[in-house]
Amino acid sequence: MKSIIALLFLFSIGLSAQSHFSISGEILDQKNERLELSEVNLFDDQDKIVKSTVSQDGTFEFKNIDANTSYYIQIVNHSKIQNELPFTLNEDYKFKIIFNPRMTDLEELKIVKNINSVKTENGNLSIDIANSALSKVANSTDLLSRLPFVRIDPNGENLSFVGKGVPLLYIDNQRVDFSLISALSVDDIKSIELIRNPSIKYEAEGKAVIKINLKKSRKEGQKLILTETGIFQKKYSNYLSGNYQAKKNKTEWKLNASYNQINHWESNGYDYAIDTKAIASDYIIKSVTKRPQLIFGANFYQELDKEGDYISLALNGNMRPDKGDNTTVTNYSENAMNTNVQTLNRQDRNRATVNAMFNFNKNLPKLDANIFTGFQYKRENDQVDYNFYDNKDFAGYEFSQFRHQLYSGNIYSGRIDIEKKFSDLFKVESGGSFNSAEAFTDNTTQFGNIKNPERLEYFFRESNLATYANLDINIKKFALKAGVRMENTIAKGENEETSVDNIARNYTDWFPSFQLSFEPNENFNYSLDYRRSISRPNYGNLASGGLYGSPYVEYRGNPLLLPSYSNTVTLNAKLKKWSITASVYEDKNPMGYTLVFDEAKNISTFMIVNFDKEIGGNLSADYELTLKKFKSQNSLSLNYDKIEDTMAVSQKSTPYIYFSTNNSYSFKKNLSFLLDASYITNRTEGIFEYNAMCLINLGVNASIRQFDFTVRYNDVFKQMDYIQKLTYKKMSSTGTFYGNTPTISLTVKYNLGNISKSNYKEKVVNENADRL
């Protein structure tokens, strides 16, 4: 390993000895005013594109360009193309270009196909969605499932990042939860960043960030997009959405609404045994419910007089009733006595989410500084009624119990961010935030043969005050980013029925972040990162009431959950089209789901718990291949994870391989074929064992005038079943979570009007919104 690093270092020194210059300039129209929104491409003497950028204010700059080579600049604006005269680069060049709009129309902007759709920087991936075949997939959940290292769970309602756990989710600068991303239109997405080494500005939560960047380079006008998608799984679902956008001068509106008729299917099962109790059982639970969704959103953006000053308002909501039947088939054995139980659960559930946000940004050009402040409010409400009936040994269904559960949560938050640039080499960021959250659970269980009901009233409150400072220094080819965040958290949980679950915590944490990078030229970059982070339990996991699965199994929350702390060190190397990343980490109090035997109730409980420790590392490589009309993005990683706990049986951990490939081939301008796949091998991670999975998805996109058509066939070989084995507190269990696949989907999208030069901006205020 040392020899490889030494060779890379010597190679980079040799490269840095070469001469490089910069090319910059401004683009003017016929009135000698700067031309807004144009594409600037730099070609070499072989007519190959070297660099490309989008100029929004009439200026452009290309840095670290090889010397003593002939180049020419191409300007593209509103389907017009203009090529400048060739020149040989032997010093820094600055141009003043007059754009002539009467140049020949472009028949097709073919140069886009030569630009890499995936860019890597310090081990992070930025994937171009708008200019790739991925822009035609049915919905944002389908889109995320095709990205490297991203895995959607079998029920399609949560995601994870291979080797990083659950990532933070952002839309532009606003932190969101998965329900908001799943309601986002793919047509609004410009690019997606997979940030494996997040900086301090992404808060202290989580080991990775998935950031969705919305389109912003657009003209004034109006645009309406209507999308209809039919999805055939084990049950048929229909998705209908409309997105409207209007922009006039410095004012912009966005309105969106969706009505989805979802026929939800979900199933999982467990085989488990408790040797000390002579208990063995297996069960399969299946849920088939109707989930009509009504999603709405309204966004307002107003640019103020000075450049960079703006205010924005956003309001969005998601109402999703959920009615239907859950059925469980259980084979139970205790002391050689066998019982078969069929459980019917009639469910009537109503869930609603409301999110409101206000942002204000002030630019101070005389001080070369910027101030942002914002406030955010989110409310989550979940109310459900369950009626349970048991059929023991085929004697017929009898009423067992009725449960009424109410869960609600509110978060109020605000923040201020100050950015001060002292020079091109030195920048300081600082700020602070506050969060105040409260979650309330009120559950009543009425048993058929007991008069007095069982009650659970749990009230959880948490406040968090934070301040941070971040330093950014750039000296020639070296860059240093170092920051620290301090957070004080006060949490209090009260159970009205028993004091066993009461908690009272007051703790202060420090979260340092550090990155040192060296970039000898555009094609090579090396960096070293360190970050301390935290993962807090969701409020629902802390205070949720039990869900009855059968007389022997229950699902419930854990009020005693602790936050998980992580330390991660990462090395990154960019070698032309290759990106190599190596990282190691250590976690304290990692969280995970398992079955736990409840001695008092003599039942098994499925819940999330804290384990003692987790260590691991990975070595990954990313590479993009472009051959004319064919594009292929490939990621390969070798991973090792080990979870330890004194209450669990630990086995020898084994390395495992994860591979992801995303391919597209354009037959014609408006017709393309998609093939993407991912594969993960069998693995043992200390106390856990997992199965191998190979997912292959096919698709065809076609565009005819204002219509876009997409056909998808996902999980061709039906590999979406997820299996987990664990022995915890003398209880051996094997759980299987069944995928709702294969999936066939047909999407029709109608585009009316044109909107561009959208300046809409939002920035995160609520750091804990997804914990509801």
CSV table of C-alpha atoms in Angstrom, one decimal, residues 164 166-168 175 198 202-209 531-536 566:
chain,number,residue,atom,x,y,z
A,164,LYS,CA,-23.0,4.3,5.3
A,166,VAL,CA,-29.3,5.8,6.4
A,167,PRO,CA,-28.1,9.1,4.6
A,168,LEU,CA,-29.3,12.6,5.1
A,175,ARG,CA,-33.2,19.0,4.5
A,198,PRO,CA,-20.1,15.4,3.9
A,202,TYR,CA,-24.5,19.3,6.3
A,203,GLU,CA,-24.9,19.2,10.1
A,204,ALA,CA,-23.6,16.5,12.4
A,205,GLU,CA,-26.2,13.9,11.5
A,206,GLY,CA,-25.4,10.8,9.4
A,207,LYS,CA,-22.4,9.5,7.5
A,208,ALA,CA,-23.6,10.3,3.9
A,209,VAL,CA,-25.8,12.8,2.1
A,531,ARG,CA,-15.5,13.5,10.4
A,532,ARG,CA,-17.4,12.8,13.7
A,533,SER,CA,-21.1,12.4,13.3
A,534,ILE,CA,-24.2,11.4,15.2
A,535,SER,CA,-27.4,9.4,14.3
A,536,ARG,CA,-30.4,10.1,16.5
A,566,SER,CA,-19.4,7.6,14.5
